[in-house]
PDB file of C-alpha atoms in Angstrom:
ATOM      1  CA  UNK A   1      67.104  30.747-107.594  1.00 56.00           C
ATOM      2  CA  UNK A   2      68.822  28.350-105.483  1.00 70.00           C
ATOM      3  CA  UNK A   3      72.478  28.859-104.368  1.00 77.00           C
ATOM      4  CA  UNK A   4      75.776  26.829-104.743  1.00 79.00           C
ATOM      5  CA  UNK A   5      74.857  25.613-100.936  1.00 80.00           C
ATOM      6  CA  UNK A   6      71.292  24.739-101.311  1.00 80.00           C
ATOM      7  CA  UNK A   7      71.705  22.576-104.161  1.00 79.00           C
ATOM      8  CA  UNK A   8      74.425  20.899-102.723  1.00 80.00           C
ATOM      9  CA  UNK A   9      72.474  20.338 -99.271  1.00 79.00           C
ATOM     10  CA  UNK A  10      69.719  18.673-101.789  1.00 80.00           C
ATOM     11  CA  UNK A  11      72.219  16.609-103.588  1.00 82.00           C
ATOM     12  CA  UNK A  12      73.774  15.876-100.174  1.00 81.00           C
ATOM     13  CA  UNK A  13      70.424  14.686 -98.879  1.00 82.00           C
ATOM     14  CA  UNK A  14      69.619  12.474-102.253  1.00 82.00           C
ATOM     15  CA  UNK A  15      72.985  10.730-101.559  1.00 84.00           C
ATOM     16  CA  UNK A  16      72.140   9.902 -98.379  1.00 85.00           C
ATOM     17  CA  UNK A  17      69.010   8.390 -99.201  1.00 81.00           C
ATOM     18  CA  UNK A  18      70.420   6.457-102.209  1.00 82.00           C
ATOM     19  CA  UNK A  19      72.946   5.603 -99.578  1.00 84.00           C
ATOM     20  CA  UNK A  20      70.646   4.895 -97.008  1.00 84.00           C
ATOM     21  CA  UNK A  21      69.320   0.673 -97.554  1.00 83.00           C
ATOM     22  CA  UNK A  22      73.492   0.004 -97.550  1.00 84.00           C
ATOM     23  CA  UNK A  23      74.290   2.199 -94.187  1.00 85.00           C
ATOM     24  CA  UNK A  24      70.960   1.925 -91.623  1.00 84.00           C
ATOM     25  CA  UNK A  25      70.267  -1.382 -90.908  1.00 80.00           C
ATOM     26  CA  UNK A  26      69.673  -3.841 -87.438  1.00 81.00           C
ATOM     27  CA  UNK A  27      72.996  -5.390 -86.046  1.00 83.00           C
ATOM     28  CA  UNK A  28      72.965  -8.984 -87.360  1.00 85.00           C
ATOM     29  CA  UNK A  29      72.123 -11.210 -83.839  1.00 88.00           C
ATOM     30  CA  UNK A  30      75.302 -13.092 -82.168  1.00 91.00           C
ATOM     31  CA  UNK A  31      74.789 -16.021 -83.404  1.00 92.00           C
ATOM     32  CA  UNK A  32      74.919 -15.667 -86.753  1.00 90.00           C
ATOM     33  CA  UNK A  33      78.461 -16.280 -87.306  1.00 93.00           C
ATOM     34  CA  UNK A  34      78.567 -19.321 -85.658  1.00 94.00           C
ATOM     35  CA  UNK A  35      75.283 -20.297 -87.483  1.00 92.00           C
ATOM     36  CA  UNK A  36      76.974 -19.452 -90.658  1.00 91.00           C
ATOM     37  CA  UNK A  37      80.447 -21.145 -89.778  1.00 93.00           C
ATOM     38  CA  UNK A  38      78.290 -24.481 -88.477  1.00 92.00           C
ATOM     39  CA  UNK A  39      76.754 -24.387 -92.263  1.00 90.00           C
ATOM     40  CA  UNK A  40      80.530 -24.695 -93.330  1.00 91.00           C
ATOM     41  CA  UNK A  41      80.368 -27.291 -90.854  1.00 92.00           C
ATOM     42  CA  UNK A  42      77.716 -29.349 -92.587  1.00 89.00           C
ATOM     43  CA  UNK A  43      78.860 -28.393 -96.329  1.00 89.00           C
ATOM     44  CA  UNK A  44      82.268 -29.838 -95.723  1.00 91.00           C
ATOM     45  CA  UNK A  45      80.668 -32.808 -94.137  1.00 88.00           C
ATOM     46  CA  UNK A  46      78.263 -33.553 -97.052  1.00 86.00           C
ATOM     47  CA  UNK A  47      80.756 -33.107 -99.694  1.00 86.00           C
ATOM     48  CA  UNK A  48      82.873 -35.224 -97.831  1.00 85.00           C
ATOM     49  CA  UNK A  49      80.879 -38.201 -97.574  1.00 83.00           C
ATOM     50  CA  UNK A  50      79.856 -37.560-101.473  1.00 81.00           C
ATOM     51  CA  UNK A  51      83.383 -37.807-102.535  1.00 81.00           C
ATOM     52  CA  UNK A  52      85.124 -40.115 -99.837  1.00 75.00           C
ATOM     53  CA  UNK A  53      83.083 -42.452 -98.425  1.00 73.00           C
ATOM     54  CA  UNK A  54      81.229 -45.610 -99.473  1.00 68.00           C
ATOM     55  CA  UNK A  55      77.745 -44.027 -97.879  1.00 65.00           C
ATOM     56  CA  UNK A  56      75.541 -43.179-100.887  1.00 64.00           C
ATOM     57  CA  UNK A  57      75.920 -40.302-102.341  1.00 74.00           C
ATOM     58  CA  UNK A  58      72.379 -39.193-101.144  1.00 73.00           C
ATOM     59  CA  UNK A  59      73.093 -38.288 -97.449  1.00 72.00           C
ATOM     60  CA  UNK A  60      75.681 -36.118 -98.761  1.00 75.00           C
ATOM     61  CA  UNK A  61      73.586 -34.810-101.211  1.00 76.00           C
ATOM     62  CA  UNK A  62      70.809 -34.143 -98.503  1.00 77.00           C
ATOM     63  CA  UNK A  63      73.129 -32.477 -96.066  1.00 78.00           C
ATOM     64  CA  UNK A  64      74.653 -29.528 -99.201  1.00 75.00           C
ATOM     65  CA  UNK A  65      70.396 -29.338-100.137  1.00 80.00           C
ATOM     66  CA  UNK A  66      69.647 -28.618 -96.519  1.00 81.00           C
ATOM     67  CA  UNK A  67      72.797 -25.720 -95.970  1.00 81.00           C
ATOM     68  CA  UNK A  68      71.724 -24.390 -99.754  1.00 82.00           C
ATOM     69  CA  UNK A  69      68.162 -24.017 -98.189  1.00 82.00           C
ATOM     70  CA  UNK A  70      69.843 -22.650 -94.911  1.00 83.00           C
ATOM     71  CA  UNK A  71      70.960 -19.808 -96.955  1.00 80.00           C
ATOM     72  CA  UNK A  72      68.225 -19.226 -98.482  1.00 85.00           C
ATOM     73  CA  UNK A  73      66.091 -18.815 -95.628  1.00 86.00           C
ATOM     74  CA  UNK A  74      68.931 -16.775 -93.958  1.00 83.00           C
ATOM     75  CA  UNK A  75      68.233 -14.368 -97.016  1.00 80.00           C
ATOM     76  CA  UNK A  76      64.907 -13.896 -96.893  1.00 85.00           C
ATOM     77  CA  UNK A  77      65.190 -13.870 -92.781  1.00 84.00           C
ATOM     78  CA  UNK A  78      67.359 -10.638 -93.352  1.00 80.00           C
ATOM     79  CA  UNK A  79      64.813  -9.254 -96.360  1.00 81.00           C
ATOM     80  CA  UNK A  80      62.169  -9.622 -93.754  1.00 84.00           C
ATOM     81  CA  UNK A  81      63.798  -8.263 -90.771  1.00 81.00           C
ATOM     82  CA  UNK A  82      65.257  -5.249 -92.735  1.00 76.00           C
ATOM     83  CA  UNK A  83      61.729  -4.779 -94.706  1.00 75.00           C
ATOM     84  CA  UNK A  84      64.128  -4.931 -97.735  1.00 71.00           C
ATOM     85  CA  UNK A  85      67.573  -5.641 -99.287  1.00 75.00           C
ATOM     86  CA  UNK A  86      69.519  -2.778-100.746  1.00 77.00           C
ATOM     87  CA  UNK A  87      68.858  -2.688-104.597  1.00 79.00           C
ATOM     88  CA  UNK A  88      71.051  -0.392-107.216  1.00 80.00           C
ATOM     89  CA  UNK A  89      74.534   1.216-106.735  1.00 86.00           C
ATOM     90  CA  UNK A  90      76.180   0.761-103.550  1.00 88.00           C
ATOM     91  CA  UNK A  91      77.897   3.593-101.791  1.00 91.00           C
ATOM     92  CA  UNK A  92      82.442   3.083-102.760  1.00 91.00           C
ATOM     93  CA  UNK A  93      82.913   1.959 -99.544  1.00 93.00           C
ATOM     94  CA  UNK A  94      80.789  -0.350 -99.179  1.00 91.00           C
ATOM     95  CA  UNK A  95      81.012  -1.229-102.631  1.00 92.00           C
ATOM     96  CA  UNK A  96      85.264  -2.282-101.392  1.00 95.00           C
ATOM     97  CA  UNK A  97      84.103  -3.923 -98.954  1.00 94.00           C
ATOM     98  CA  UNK A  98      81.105  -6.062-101.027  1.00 92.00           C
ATOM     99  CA  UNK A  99      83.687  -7.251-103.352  1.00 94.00           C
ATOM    100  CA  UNK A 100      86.383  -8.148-101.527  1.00 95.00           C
ATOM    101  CA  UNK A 101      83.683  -9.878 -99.963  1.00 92.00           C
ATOM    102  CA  UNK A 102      82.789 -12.157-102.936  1.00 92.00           C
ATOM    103  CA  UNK A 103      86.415 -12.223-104.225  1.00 95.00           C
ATOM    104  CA  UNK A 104      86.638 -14.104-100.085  1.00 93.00           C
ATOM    105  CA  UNK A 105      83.743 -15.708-100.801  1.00 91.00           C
ATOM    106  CA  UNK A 106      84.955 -17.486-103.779  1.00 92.00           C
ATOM    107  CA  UNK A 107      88.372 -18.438-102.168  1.00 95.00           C
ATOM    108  CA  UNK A 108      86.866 -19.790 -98.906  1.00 94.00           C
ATOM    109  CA  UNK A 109      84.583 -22.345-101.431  1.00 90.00           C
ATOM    110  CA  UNK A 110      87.628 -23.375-102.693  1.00 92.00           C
ATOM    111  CA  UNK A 111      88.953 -24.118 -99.187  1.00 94.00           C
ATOM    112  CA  UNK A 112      86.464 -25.675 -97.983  1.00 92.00           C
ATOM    113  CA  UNK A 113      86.277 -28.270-100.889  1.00 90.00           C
ATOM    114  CA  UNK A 114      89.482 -28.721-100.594  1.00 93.00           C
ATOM    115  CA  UNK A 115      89.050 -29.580 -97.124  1.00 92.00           C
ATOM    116  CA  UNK A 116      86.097 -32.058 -98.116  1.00 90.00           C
ATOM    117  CA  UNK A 117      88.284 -33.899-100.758  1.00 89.00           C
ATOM    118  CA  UNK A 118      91.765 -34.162 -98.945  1.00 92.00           C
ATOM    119  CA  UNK A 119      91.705 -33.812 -95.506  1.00 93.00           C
ATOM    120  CA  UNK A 120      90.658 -36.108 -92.437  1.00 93.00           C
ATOM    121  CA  UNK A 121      87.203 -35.085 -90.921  1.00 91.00           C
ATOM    122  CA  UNK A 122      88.195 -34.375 -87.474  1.00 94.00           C
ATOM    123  CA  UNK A 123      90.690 -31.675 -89.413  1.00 95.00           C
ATOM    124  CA  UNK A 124      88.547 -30.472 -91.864  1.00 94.00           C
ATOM    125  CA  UNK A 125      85.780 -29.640 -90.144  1.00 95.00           C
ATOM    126  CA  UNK A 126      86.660 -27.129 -87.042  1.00 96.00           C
ATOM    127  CA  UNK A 127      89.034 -25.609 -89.939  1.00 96.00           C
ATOM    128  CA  UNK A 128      85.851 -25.042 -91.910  1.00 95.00           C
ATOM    129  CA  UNK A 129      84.411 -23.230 -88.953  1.00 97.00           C
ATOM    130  CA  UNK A 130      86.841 -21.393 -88.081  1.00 97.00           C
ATOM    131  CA  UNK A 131      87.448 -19.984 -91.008  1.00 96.00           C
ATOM    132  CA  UNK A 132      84.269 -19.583 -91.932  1.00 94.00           C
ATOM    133  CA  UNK A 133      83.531 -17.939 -88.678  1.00 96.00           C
ATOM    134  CA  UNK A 134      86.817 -15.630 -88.715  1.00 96.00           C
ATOM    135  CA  UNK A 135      85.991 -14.181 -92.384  1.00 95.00           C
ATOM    136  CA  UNK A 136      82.483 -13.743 -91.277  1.00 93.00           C
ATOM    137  CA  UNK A 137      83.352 -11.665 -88.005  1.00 95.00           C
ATOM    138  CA  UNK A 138      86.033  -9.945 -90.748  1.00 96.00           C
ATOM    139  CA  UNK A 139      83.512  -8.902 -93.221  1.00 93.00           C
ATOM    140  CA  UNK A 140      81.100  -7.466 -90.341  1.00 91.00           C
ATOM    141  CA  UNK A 141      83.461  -5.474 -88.917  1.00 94.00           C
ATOM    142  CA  UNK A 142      84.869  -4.495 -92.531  1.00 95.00           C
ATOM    143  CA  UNK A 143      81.244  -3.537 -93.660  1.00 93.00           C
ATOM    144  CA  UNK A 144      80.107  -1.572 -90.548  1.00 93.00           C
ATOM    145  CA  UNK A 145      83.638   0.551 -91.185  1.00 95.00           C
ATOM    146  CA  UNK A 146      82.680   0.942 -94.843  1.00 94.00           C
ATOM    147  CA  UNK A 147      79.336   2.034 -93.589  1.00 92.00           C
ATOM    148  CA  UNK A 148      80.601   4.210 -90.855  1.00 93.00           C
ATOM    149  CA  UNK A 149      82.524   5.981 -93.383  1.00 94.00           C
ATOM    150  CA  UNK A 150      79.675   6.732 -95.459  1.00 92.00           C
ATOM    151  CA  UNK A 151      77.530   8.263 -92.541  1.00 90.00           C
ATOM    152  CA  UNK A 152      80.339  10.137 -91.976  1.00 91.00           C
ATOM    153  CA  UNK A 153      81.217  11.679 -95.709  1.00 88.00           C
ATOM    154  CA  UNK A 154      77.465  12.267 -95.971  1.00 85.00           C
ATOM    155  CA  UNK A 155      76.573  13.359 -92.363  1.00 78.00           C
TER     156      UNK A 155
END
């Protein structure tokens, strides 16, 4: 029969494997953030010239289509260099960290439309990458505490 110790080495060692997709992956490249905040860049732009100017509506329309597929391909980039995305429950920490991350997310969309619809272009759109850029660079350094933490409880 097992001890007290040995099963909790085992369950220690299942944790960390649950854990493991959300903790152990590749540092995201440098340029990602900017890549990200120029896709504000373009959003802002798009939605601009859907809702202020006399353009048609289809350049806009092209411009959102092609940062929509920019994300995309940024998420299957990531699947692929990874060799998967973390599926099922997220460690706490990270879990914090994931929501506040949507919750940002969320708020930051609202920005930036708000950016498209009321401000002037050559305002709106180094705002958008800036703070597109700044919550990006937050949320990395957020997550890779989170994560961090987890090696650490489960090490």
């Amino acid at each position: 029969m097992e001890s007290k110790e040995e099963i909790s080495a085992h369950l220690r060692v299942a944790e960390r494997a649950a854990a493991a997709p959300y903790v152990d992956y590749p540092k995201d490249p440098w340029w990602s953030v900017p890549a990200i905040g120029l896709l504000a860049v373009l959003f802002v732009l798009g939605t601009h010239v859907q809702l202020r100017t006399d353009l048609p509506s289809l350049v806009g329309v092209l411009l959102n289509l092609s940062v929509g597929g920019s994300g995309i391909a940024y998420y299957w980039w990531q699947r692929r260099r990874r060799g998967t995305m973390p599926q099922g429950d997220a460690p706490r920490e990270v879990s914090r960290v994931m929501w506040a991350f949507i919750v940002g997310a969320v708020l930051v969309c609202a920005v930036l439309l708000l950016l498209a619809a009321v401000a002037p272009l050559w305002l709106a759109l180094p705002a958008a990458f800036l703070l597109v850029s700044a919550s990006m660079l937050w949320y990395g350094r957020a997550y890779e505490e989170a994560a961090a933490q987890v090696r650490n409880r489960l090490a």
